[in-house]
PDB file of C-alpha atoms in Angstrom:
ATOM      1  CA  MET A 164       5.551  41.828 -28.846  1.00 56.00           C
ATOM      2  CA  THR A 165       8.274  39.903 -27.064  1.00 54.00           C
ATOM      3  CA  ASP A 166       9.023  39.353 -23.419  1.00 56.00           C
ATOM      4  CA  ALA A 167      11.880  37.699 -21.541  1.00 59.00           C
ATOM      5  CA  VAL A 168      10.745  34.202 -22.549  1.00 60.00           C
ATOM      6  CA  GLY A 169       9.837  34.696 -26.190  1.00 57.00           C
ATOM      7  CA  SER A 170       7.015  35.894 -28.352  1.00 57.00           C
ATOM      8  CA  ILE A 171       3.427  34.786 -28.326  1.00 62.00           C
ATOM      9  CA  ASP A 172       3.532  33.850 -32.004  1.00 65.00           C
ATOM     10  CA  MET A 173       6.770  31.872 -31.877  1.00 60.00           C
ATOM     11  CA  PRO A 174       7.269  29.331 -29.066  1.00 57.00           C
ATOM     12  CA  ASP A 175      10.633  28.857 -27.406  1.00 58.00           C
ATOM     13  CA  ALA A 176      13.029  26.435 -29.022  1.00 56.00           C
ATOM     14  CA  GLU A 177      13.225  24.221 -25.944  1.00 59.00           C
ATOM     15  CA  ASP A 178       9.447  23.718 -25.956  1.00 57.00           C
ATOM     16  CA  GLU A 179       9.544  22.071 -29.366  1.00 58.00           C
ATOM     17  CA  VAL A 180      10.283  18.343 -29.231  1.00 60.00           C
ATOM     18  CA  PRO A 181      10.678  16.440 -32.490  1.00 61.00           C
ATOM     19  CA  GLU A 182       8.234  13.604 -33.063  1.00 62.00           C
ATOM     20  CA  SER A 183      11.060  11.044 -33.106  1.00 62.00           C
ATOM     21  CA  LYS A 184      12.139  12.017 -29.558  1.00 62.00           C
ATOM     22  CA  LYS A 185       8.705  11.642 -27.958  1.00 61.00           C
ATOM     23  CA  LYS A 186       8.213   8.425 -26.004  1.00 63.00           C
ATOM     24  CA  THR A 187       4.952   6.586 -26.369  1.00 61.00           C
ATOM     25  CA  ARG A 188       3.595   4.232 -23.796  1.00 58.00           C
ATOM     26  CA  LYS A 189       2.383   0.878 -25.023  1.00 59.00           C
ATOM     27  CA  GLY A 190       0.539  -0.443 -21.992  1.00 58.00           C
ATOM     28  CA  GLY A 191       3.245  -0.539 -19.339  1.00 58.00           C
ATOM     29  CA  LYS A 192       2.617  -3.063 -16.564  1.00 50.00           C
ATOM     30  CA  ARG A 193      -1.014  -3.557 -17.525  1.00 51.00           C
ATOM     31  CA  GLY A 194      -0.259  -4.571 -21.075  1.00 55.00           C
ATOM     32  CA  LYS A 195       2.090  -7.369 -20.046  1.00 67.00           C
ATOM     33  CA  LYS A 196      -0.094  -9.192 -17.518  1.00 76.00           C
ATOM     34  CA  GLY A 197      -3.440 -10.908 -17.666  1.00 89.00           C
ATOM     35  CA  PRO A 198      -6.338 -10.232 -15.329  1.00 88.00           C
ATOM     36  CA  LEU A 199      -4.942 -12.443 -12.555  1.00 91.00           C
ATOM     37  CA  GLY A 200      -1.542 -10.771 -12.779  1.00 91.00           C
ATOM     38  CA  ARG A 201      -3.152  -7.342 -12.515  1.00 92.00           C
ATOM     39  CA  LEU A 202      -5.197  -8.491  -9.515  1.00 93.00           C
ATOM     40  CA  ALA A 203      -2.056  -9.831  -7.808  1.00 93.00           C
ATOM     41  CA  LEU A 204      -0.252  -6.539  -8.524  1.00 94.00           C
ATOM     42  CA  PHE A 205      -3.192  -4.632  -7.059  1.00 95.00           C
ATOM     43  CA  TYR A 206      -3.092  -6.639  -3.817  1.00 95.00           C
ATOM     44  CA  ARG A 207       0.703  -6.287  -3.558  1.00 95.00           C
ATOM     45  CA  GLN A 208       0.307  -2.531  -3.888  1.00 96.00           C
ATOM     46  CA  ILE A 209      -2.382  -2.537  -1.175  1.00 96.00           C
ATOM     47  CA  VAL A 210      -0.099  -4.420   1.222  1.00 95.00           C
ATOM     48  CA  ALA A 211       2.791  -2.062   0.414  1.00 95.00           C
ATOM     49  CA  GLU A 212       0.631   0.991   1.162  1.00 95.00           C
ATOM     50  CA  LEU A 213      -0.673  -0.506   4.414  1.00 93.00           C
ATOM     51  CA  ARG A 214       2.905  -1.052   5.581  1.00 93.00           C
ATOM     52  CA  LYS A 215       3.514   2.698   5.183  1.00 94.00           C
ATOM     53  CA  VAL A 216       0.629   3.545   7.536  1.00 92.00           C
ATOM     54  CA  VAL A 217       1.560   4.773  11.003  1.00 92.00           C
ATOM     55  CA  TRP A 218      -0.866   2.911  13.253  1.00 90.00           C
ATOM     56  CA  PRO A 219      -1.985   4.590  16.513  1.00 94.00           C
ATOM     57  CA  THR A 220      -1.108   3.099  19.884  1.00 96.00           C
ATOM     58  CA  ARG A 221      -3.822   1.767  22.172  1.00 97.00           C
ATOM     59  CA  SER A 222      -3.841   4.940  24.285  1.00 97.00           C
ATOM     60  CA  GLN A 223      -4.043   7.180  21.206  1.00 97.00           C
ATOM     61  CA  LEU A 224      -6.882   5.065  19.840  1.00 97.00           C
ATOM     62  CA  THR A 225      -8.744   5.318  23.168  1.00 97.00           C
ATOM     63  CA  THR A 226      -8.265   9.094  23.208  1.00 98.00           C
ATOM     64  CA  TYR A 227      -9.418   9.529  19.606  1.00 97.00           C
ATOM     65  CA  THR A 228     -12.453   7.313  20.188  1.00 98.00           C
ATOM     66  CA  SER A 229     -13.421   9.249  23.316  1.00 98.00           C
ATOM     67  CA  VAL A 230     -13.121  12.569  21.489  1.00 98.00           C
ATOM     68  CA  VAL A 231     -15.320  11.325  18.649  1.00 98.00           C
ATOM     69  CA  ILE A 232     -17.979   9.962  21.022  1.00 98.00           C
ATOM     70  CA  VAL A 233     -18.071  13.204  23.035  1.00 98.00           C
ATOM     71  CA  PHE A 234     -18.289  15.275  19.836  1.00 98.00           C
ATOM     72  CA  VAL A 235     -21.156  13.143  18.498  1.00 98.00           C
ATOM     73  CA  VAL A 236     -23.073  13.406  21.805  1.00 98.00           C
ATOM     74  CA  VAL A 237     -22.610  17.199  21.841  1.00 98.00           C
ATOM     75  CA  MET A 238     -23.807  17.478  18.244  1.00 98.00           C
ATOM     76  CA  ILE A 239     -26.847  15.283  18.988  1.00 98.00           C
ATOM     77  CA  GLY A 240     -27.697  17.585  21.895  1.00 98.00           C
ATOM     78  CA  LEU A 241     -27.286  20.688  19.742  1.00 98.00           C
ATOM     79  CA  VAL A 242     -29.475  19.334  16.955  1.00 98.00           C
ATOM     80  CA  THR A 243     -32.096  18.233  19.517  1.00 98.00           C
ATOM     81  CA  VAL A 244     -32.240  21.708  21.077  1.00 98.00           C
ATOM     82  CA  ILE A 245     -32.512  23.367  17.665  1.00 98.00           C
ATOM     83  CA  ASP A 246     -35.217  20.874  16.617  1.00 97.00           C
ATOM     84  CA  PHE A 247     -37.302  21.574  19.747  1.00 97.00           C
ATOM     85  CA  GLY A 248     -36.847  25.300  19.156  1.00 96.00           C
ATOM     86  CA  PHE A 249     -38.103  25.023  15.580  1.00 96.00           C
ATOM     87  CA  GLN A 250     -40.976  22.855  16.805  1.00 96.00           C
ATOM     88  CA  ARG A 251     -42.049  25.561  19.279  1.00 96.00           C
ATOM     89  CA  VAL A 252     -41.775  28.295  16.619  1.00 95.00           C
ATOM     90  CA  ILE A 253     -43.810  26.275  14.106  1.00 95.00           C
ATOM     91  CA  LYS A 254     -46.516  25.561  16.722  1.00 94.00           C
ATOM     92  CA  TYR A 255     -46.608  29.257  17.638  1.00 93.00           C
ATOM     93  CA  VAL A 256     -46.826  30.410  13.997  1.00 94.00           C
ATOM     94  CA  PHE A 257     -49.320  27.841  12.706  1.00 91.00           C
ATOM     95  CA  GLY A 258     -51.272  27.258  15.904  1.00 82.00           C
TER      96      GLY A 258
END
């Protein structure tokens, strides 16, 4: 049975790549450097990624912090109310 791409038994010609055309990787950057070179590369990559970060302004940071603190206080209140409710139910059920 064939479809627009080809048959199930015979793969398409473009899918087949001769063994001589396949590229093999022999270690890349890691294979060429010792442990100190890899550590230096790691730290350079960290610095490069940190430079891409969009840091919040002071007012944005204040707003975000306030929102988080308010959310945490609300959640503490909710859990406290639920806990007291369960405590009352358990005392009622078990005496």
